[in-house]
Short mmCIF file of C-alpha atoms and ligand atoms in Angstrom, two decimals:
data_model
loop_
_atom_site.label_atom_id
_atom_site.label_comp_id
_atom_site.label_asym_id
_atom_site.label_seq_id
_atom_site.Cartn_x
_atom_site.Cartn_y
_atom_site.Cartn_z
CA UNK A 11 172.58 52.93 25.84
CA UNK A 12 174.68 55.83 26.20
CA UNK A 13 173.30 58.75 25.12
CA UNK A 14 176.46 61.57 26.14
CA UNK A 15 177.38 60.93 22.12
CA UNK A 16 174.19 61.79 21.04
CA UNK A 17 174.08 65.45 22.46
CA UNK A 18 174.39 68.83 20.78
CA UNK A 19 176.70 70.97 21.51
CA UNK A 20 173.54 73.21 22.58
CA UNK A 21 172.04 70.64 24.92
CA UNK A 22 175.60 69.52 26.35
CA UNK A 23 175.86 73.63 27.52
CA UNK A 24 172.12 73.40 28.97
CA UNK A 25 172.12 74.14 32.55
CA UNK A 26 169.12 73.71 34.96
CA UNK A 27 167.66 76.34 37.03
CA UNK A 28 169.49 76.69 40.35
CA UNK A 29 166.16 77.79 41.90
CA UNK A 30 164.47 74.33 40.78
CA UNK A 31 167.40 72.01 42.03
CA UNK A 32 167.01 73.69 45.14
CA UNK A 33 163.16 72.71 45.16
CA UNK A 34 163.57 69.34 46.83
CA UNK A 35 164.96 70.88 50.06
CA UNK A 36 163.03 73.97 50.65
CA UNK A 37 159.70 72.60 49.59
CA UNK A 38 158.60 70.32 52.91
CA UNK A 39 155.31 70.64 54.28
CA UNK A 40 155.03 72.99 57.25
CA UNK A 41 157.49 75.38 55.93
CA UNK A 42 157.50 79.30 55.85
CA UNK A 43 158.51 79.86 52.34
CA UNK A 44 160.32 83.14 51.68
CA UNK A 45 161.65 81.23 48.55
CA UNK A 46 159.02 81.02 46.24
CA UNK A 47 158.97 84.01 43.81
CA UNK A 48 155.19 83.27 42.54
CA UNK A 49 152.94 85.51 43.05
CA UNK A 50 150.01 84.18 45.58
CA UNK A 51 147.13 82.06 44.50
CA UNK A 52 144.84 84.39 46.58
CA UNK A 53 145.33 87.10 44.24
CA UNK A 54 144.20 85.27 41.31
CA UNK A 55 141.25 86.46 40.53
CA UNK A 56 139.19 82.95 40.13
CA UNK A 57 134.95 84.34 39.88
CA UNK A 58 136.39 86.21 36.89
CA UNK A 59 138.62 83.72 35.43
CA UNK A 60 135.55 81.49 35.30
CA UNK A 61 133.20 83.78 33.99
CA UNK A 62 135.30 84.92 31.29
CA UNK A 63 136.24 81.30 30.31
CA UNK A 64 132.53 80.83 30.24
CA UNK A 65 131.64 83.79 28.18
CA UNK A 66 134.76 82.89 25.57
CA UNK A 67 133.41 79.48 25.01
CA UNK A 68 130.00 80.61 24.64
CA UNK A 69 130.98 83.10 21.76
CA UNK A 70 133.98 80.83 20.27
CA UNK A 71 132.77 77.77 20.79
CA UNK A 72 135.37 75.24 19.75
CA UNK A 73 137.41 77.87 17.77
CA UNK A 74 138.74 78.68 21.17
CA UNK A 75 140.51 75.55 21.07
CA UNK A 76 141.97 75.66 17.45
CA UNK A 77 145.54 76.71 16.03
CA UNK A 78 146.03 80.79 16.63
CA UNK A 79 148.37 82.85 14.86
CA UNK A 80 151.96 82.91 15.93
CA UNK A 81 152.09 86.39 16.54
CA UNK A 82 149.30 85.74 18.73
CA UNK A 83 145.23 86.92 18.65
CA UNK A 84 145.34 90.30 16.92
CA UNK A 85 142.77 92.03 18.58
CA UNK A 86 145.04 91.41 21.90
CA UNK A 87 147.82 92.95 19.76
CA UNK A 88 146.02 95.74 19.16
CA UNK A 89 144.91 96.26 22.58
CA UNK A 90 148.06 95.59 24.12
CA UNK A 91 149.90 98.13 21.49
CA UNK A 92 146.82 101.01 22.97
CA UNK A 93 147.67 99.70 26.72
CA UNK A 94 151.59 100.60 25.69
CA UNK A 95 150.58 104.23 25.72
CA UNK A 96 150.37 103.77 29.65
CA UNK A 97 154.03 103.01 29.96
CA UNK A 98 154.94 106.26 27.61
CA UNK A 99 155.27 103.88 24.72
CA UNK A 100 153.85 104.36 20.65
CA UNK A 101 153.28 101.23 19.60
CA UNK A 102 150.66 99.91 16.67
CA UNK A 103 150.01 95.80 16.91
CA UNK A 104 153.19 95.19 14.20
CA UNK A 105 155.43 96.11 17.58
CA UNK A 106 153.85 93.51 19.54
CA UNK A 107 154.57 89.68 19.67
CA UNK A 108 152.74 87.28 22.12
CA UNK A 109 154.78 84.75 24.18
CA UNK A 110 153.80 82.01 26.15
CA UNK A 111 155.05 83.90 29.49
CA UNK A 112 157.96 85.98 28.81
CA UNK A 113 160.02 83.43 29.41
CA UNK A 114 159.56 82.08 26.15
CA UNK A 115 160.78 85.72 24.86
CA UNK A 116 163.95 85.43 26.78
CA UNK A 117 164.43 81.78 25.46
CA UNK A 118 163.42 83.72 21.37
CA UNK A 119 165.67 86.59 21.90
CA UNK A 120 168.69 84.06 22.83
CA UNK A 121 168.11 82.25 20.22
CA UNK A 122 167.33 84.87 17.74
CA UNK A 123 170.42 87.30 18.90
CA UNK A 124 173.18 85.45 20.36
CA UNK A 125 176.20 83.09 19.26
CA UNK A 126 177.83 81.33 21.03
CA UNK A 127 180.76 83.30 22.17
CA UNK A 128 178.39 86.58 22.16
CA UNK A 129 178.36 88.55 25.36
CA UNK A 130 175.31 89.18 27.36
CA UNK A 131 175.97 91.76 29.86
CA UNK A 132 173.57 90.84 33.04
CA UNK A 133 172.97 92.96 36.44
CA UNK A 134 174.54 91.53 39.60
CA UNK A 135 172.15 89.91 40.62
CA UNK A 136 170.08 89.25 37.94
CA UNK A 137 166.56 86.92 37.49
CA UNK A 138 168.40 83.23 36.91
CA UNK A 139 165.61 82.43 33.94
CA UNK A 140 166.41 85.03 32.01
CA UNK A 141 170.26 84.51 33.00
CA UNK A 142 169.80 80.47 32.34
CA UNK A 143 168.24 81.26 29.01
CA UNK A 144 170.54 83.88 27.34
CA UNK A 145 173.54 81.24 28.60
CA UNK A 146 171.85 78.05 27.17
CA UNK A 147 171.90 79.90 23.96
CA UNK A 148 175.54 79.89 24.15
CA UNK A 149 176.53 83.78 25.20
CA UNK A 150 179.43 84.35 27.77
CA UNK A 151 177.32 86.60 30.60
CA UNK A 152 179.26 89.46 31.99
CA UNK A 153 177.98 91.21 35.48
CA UNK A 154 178.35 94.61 36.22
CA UNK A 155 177.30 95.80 40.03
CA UNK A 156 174.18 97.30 40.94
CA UNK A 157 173.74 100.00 43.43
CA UNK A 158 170.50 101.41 45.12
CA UNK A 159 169.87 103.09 42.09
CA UNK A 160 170.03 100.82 39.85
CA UNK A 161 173.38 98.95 37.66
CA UNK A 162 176.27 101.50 37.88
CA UNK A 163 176.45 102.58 34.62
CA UNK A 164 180.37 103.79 34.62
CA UNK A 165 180.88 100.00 35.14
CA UNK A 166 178.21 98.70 32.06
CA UNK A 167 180.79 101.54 29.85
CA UNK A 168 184.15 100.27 31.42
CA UNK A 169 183.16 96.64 31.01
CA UNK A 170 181.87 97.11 27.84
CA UNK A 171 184.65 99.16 26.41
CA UNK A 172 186.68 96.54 27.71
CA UNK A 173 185.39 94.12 26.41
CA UNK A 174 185.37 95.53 22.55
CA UNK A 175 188.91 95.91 22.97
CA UNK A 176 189.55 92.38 23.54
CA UNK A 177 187.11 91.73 20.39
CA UNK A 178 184.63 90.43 22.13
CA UNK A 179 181.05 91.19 20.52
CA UNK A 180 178.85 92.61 23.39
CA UNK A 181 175.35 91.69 21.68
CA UNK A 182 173.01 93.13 24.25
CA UNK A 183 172.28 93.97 28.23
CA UNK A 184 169.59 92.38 29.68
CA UNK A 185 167.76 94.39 32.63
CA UNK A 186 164.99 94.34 34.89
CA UNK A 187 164.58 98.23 35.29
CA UNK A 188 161.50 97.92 37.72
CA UNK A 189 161.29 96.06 41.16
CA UNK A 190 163.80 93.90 40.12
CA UNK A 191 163.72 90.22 40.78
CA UNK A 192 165.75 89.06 42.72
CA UNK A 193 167.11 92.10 44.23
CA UNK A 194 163.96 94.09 44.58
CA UNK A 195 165.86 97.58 43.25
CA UNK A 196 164.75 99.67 40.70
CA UNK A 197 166.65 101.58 38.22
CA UNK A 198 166.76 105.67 38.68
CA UNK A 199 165.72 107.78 35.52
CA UNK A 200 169.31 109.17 34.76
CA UNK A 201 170.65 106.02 34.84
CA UNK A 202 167.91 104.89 32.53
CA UNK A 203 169.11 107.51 30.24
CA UNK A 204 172.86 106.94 30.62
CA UNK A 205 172.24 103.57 30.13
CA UNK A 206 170.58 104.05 26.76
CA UNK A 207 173.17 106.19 25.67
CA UNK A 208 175.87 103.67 26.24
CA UNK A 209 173.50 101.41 23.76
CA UNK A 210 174.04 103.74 21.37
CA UNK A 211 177.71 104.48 21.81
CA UNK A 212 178.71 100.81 22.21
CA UNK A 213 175.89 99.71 19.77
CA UNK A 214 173.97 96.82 21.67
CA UNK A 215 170.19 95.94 22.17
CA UNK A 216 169.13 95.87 25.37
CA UNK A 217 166.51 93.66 26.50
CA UNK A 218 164.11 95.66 28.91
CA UNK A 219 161.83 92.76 31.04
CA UNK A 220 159.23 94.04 32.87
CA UNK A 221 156.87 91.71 34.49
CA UNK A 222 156.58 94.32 37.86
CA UNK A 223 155.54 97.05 36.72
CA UNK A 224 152.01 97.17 37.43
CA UNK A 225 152.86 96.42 41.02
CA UNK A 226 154.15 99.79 42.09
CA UNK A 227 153.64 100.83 45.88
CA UNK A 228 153.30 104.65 45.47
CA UNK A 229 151.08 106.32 43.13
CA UNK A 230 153.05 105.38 39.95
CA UNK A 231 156.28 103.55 38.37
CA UNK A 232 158.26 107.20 38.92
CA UNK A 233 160.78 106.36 36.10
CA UNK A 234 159.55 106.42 32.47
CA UNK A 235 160.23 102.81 30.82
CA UNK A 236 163.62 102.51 28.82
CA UNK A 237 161.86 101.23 25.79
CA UNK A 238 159.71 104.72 26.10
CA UNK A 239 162.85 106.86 25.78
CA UNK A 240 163.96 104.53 22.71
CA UNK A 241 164.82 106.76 19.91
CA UNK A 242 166.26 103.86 17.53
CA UNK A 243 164.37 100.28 18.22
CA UNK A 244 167.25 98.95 20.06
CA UNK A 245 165.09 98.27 23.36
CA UNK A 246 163.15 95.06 22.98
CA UNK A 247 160.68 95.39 26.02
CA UNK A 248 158.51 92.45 27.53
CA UNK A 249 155.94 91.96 29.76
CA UNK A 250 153.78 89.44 30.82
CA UNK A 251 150.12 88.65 32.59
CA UNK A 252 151.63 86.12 35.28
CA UNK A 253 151.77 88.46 37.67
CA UNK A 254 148.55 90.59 37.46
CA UNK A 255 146.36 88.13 36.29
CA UNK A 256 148.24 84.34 36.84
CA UNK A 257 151.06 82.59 35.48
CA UNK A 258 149.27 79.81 34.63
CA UNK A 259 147.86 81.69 31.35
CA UNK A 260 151.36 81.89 30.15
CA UNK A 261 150.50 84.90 28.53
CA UNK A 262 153.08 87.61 28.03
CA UNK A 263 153.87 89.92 25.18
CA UNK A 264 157.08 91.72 23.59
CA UNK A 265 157.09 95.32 22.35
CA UNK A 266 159.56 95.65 19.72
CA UNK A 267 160.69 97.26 16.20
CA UNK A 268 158.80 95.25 13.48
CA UNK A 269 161.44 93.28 12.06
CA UNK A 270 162.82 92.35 15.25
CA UNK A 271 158.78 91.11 16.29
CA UNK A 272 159.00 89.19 12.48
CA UNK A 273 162.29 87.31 13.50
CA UNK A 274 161.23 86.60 16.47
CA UNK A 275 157.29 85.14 15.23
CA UNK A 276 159.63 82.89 12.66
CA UNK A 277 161.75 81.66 15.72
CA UNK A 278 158.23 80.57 17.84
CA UNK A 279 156.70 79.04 14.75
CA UNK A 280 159.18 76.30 15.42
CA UNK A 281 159.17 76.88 18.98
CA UNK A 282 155.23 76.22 19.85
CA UNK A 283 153.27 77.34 16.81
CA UNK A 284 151.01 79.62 18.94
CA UNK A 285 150.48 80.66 22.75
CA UNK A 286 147.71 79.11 23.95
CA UNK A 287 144.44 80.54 22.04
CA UNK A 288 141.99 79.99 24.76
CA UNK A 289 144.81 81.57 27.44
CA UNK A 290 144.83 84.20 24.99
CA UNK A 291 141.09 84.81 24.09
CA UNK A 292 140.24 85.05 28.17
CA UNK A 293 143.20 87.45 28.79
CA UNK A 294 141.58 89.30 25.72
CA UNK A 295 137.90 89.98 27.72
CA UNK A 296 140.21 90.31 30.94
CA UNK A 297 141.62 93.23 29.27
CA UNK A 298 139.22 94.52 27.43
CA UNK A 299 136.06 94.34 29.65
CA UNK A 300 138.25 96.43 32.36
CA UNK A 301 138.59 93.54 34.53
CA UNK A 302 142.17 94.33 35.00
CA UNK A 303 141.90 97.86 35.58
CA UNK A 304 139.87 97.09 38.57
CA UNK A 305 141.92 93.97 39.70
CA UNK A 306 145.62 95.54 39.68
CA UNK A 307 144.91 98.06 42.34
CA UNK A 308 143.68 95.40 44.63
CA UNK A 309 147.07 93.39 44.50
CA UNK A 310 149.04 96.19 44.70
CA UNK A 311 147.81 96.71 48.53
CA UNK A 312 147.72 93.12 48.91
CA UNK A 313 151.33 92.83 48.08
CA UNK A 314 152.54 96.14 49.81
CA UNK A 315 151.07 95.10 52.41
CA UNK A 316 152.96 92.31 52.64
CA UNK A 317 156.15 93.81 52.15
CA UNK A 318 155.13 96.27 54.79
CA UNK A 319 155.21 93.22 57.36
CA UNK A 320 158.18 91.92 55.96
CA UNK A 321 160.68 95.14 56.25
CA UNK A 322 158.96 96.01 59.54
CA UNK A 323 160.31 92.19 60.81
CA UNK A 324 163.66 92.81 59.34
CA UNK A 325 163.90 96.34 61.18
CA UNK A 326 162.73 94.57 64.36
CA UNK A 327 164.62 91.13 64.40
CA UNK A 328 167.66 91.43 62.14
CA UNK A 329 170.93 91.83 63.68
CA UNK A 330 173.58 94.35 63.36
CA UNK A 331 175.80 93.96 60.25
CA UNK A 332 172.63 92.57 58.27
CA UNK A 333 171.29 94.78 55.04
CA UNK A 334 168.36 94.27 52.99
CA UNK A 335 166.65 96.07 49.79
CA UNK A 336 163.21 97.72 51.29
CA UNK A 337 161.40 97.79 47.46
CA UNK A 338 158.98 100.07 46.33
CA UNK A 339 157.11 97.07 44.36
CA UNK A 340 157.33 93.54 43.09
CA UNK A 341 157.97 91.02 45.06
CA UNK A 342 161.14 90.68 46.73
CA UNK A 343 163.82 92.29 49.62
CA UNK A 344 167.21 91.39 49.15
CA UNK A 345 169.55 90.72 52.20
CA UNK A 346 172.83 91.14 52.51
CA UNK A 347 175.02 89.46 55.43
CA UNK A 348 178.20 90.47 57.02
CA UNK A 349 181.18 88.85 55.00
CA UNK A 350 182.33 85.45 56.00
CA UNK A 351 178.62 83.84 56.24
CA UNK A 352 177.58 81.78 53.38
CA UNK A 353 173.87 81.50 52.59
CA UNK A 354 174.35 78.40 51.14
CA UNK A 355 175.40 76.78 53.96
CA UNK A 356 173.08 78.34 56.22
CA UNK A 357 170.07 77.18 54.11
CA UNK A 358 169.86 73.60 55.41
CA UNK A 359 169.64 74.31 59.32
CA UNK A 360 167.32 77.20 58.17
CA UNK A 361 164.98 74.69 56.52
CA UNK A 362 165.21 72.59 59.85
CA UNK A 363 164.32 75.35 61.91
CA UNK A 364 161.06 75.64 59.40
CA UNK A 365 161.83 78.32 56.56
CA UNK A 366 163.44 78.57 53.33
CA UNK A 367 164.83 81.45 51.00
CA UNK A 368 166.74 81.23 48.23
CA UNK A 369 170.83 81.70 48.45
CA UNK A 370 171.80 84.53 46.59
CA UNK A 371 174.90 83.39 44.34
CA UNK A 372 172.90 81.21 41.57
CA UNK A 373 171.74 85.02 40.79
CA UNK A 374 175.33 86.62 40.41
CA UNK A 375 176.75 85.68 36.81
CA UNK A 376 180.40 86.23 38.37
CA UNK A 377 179.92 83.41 41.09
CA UNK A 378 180.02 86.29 43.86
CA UNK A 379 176.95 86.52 46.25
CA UNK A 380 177.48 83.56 48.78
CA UNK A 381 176.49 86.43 51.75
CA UNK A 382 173.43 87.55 49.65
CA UNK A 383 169.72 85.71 50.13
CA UNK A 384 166.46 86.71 48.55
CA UNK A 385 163.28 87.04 50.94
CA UNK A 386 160.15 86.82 48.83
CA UNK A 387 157.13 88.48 50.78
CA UNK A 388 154.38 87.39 47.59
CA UNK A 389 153.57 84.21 48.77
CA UNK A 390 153.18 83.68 52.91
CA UNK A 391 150.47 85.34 54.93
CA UNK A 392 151.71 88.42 57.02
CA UNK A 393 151.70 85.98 60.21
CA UNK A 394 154.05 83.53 58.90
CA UNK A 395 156.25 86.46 56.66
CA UNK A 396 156.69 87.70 60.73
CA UNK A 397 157.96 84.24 62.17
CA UNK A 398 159.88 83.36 59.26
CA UNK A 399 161.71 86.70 59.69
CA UNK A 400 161.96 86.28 63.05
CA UNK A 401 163.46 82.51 62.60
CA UNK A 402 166.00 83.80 60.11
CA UNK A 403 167.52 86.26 62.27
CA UNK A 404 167.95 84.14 65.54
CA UNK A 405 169.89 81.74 63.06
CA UNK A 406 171.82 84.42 61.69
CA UNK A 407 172.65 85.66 65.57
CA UNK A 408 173.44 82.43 65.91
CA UNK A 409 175.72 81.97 62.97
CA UNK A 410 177.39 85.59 63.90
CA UNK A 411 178.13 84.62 67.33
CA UNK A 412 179.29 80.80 66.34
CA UNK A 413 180.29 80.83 62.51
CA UNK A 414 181.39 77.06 62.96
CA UNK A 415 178.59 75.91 65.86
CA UNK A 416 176.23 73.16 64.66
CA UNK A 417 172.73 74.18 66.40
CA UNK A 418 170.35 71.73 64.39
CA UNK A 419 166.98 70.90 66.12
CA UNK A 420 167.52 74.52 68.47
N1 PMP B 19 161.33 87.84 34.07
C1 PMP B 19 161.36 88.02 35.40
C2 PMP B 19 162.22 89.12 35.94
C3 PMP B 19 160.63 87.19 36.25
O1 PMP B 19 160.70 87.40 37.57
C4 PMP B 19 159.85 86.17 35.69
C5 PMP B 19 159.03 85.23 36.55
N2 PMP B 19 159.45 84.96 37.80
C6 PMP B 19 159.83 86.03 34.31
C7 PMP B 19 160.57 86.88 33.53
C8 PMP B 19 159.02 84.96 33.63
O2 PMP B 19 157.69 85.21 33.73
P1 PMP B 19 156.58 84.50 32.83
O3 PMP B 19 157.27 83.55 31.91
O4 PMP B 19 155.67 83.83 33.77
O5 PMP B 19 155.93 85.64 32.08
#
């Protein structure tokens, strides 16, 4: 039977994730991943997990397992709204939405704000979820160009302004202020406020997604949140547990102006009813008992250690001409190679010679990037984040002293 005729004109514009469809070739056994972007199992913090699952189901019983509310448990909204306060943000639990991860939110906020033919301005490079998302809900994605500092804002106005003036509707910018994946660079305070000034001058939402922020390297996130410096509710902000507890809870929330968090709970009624209600009601003690007070300041060490090893191998083994991002949290260094290599192409001798990464273009909106790879230090031990660097340059000598030499099995 052929099913092409059968498609919407939503699901005929679905594209996978360019990160999955690379899965089959990066994941073999034996090999130094650099490409995962997950944080690592040995962080999850399993005694607890099991305790708390244990105390929930002795309290709840089989309510744990029933039908929630959309908007999710309300004592979690309420504590979440309190644990707002942290990142400079008033919030009561009518601000707050759970989600199940924040991808879902990205997946809401498409569908709740954008028609096809909308624009969706994006950072170059940008997170290729939230990217795959806002484009399966039909928007045109425009990139503007980050710097070390963050997106260069003069850009975001030109672009936008140009935009408008070919009567274009520019709906919203999507950003990833903190630690950003994949690039690893966080935004700098002025621009933050530049940035929301633009919002208001070229009247668009801006979607601020946060999953790193807890996983700050010095003694604080330095820059205050966008959504904290929000004077008129156009910042919808999300974060999510996947990273400071584990994604498997799919547990996330969005912080949001009221009617925008109604919309949105009418959108995920048909989406999946409710989060999960026992993810929920464990994340809920994990919270509240101080669990992840104590547990957060562990991973930060574990993972700045990491990244430690990781930019100490690039500064050690990288050749000339190579630049990468050296982060101040999260997960992930960006490198940058001199023009003329490809990443792309590289990848499959890299995976012969035993480690993967992921190529950078997928992430760049404007199909720029093919010199740009992203190095994730979250998930290999410090041993094999060494060799892998140390693998990755020799091929990249290799490919600057030969661009067209085959050197398979070297
Ligand atoms: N946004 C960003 C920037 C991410 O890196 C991720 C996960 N890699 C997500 C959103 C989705 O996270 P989750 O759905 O697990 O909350």
């Amino acid at each position: 039977m052929n099913m092409s005729d059968f498609y919407s004109d939503g699901a005929r514009r679905l594209k996978p994730s360019a990160i999955r469809k690379m899965v089959h070739l990066i994941d073999k056994p034996g090999i130094i991943s650099l490409a995962g972007g997950m944080p690592s199992t040995e962080t999850f913090p399993m005694d607890i997990i099991r305790e708390l699952f244990d105390q929930v189901y002795a309290r709840r019983g089989p309510a744990a397992f029933q039908y929630g509310l959309t908007g999710g448990i309300r004592e979690l909204a309420v504590w979440l709204a309190e644990f707002m306060a942290t990142r400079g943000v008033t919030a009561s639990s009518e601000n707050i939405i759970m989600t199940s991860g924040s991808q879902q939110a990205l997946r809401l906020v498409g569908e709740v704000f954008l028609d096809p033919g909308d624009v969706a301005v994006v950072e170059l490079p940008s997170y290729i979820g939230g990217t795959t998302a806002l484009r399966n809900a039909g928007a045109d994605l425009v990139g503007v160009s980050q710097a070390d500092d963050g997106i260069v804002t003069d850009e975001l106005d030109a672009t936008v302004a140009r935009l408008k003036a070919q009567g274009r509707r520019v709906k919203l910018l999507y950003t990833i202020p903190n630690f950003q994946n994949p690039s690893g660079i966080s935004i700098s305070t002025s621009k933050r406020r530049e940035i929301l000034r633009l919002a208001a001058r070229h009247d668009f939402l801006i979607i601020e997604d946060d999953p790193y922020y807890e996983l700050f390297f010095g003694d604080s996130v330095e820059q205050p949140t966008m959504k904290s410096l929000d004077e008129d509710g156009r910042v919808i902000y999300l974060s999510s547990f996947s990273k400071i507890l584990a994604p498997g809870f799919r547990a996330a929330w969005m912080c949001a102006d009221p009617a925008i968090v109604r919309t949105i709970e009418i959108a995920k009624e048909a989406a999946d009813i409710c989060s999960s209600t026992m993810d929920q009601a464990i994340v809920l003690a994990y919270c509240k008992d101080g669990h992840l007070a104590r547990h957060v300041p562990k991973i930060r060490r574990f993972y700045y250690e990491r990244r430690n090893v990781m930019v100490d191998a690039l500064r050690r083994h990288m050749p000339a001409g190579v630049t990468w991002t050296e982060p101040s949290g999260g997960f992930f260094c960006w490198a940058r190679l001199p023009s003329g290599l490809d990443s792309e192409a590289m990848l499959p001798e890299s995976v012969d010679r035993g480690v993967a990464y992921v190529v950078g273009a997928p992430f760049h909106v404007d199909g720029g990037g093919q010199n740009t790879l992203r190095l994730a230090y979250s998930k290999e031990a410090p041993n094999s984040l060494t060799r892998g660097v140390e693998i990755l340059s020799k091929l990249i000598s290799d490919h600057l002293r030969d661009p067209n030499g085959s050197r398979t099995g070297n």
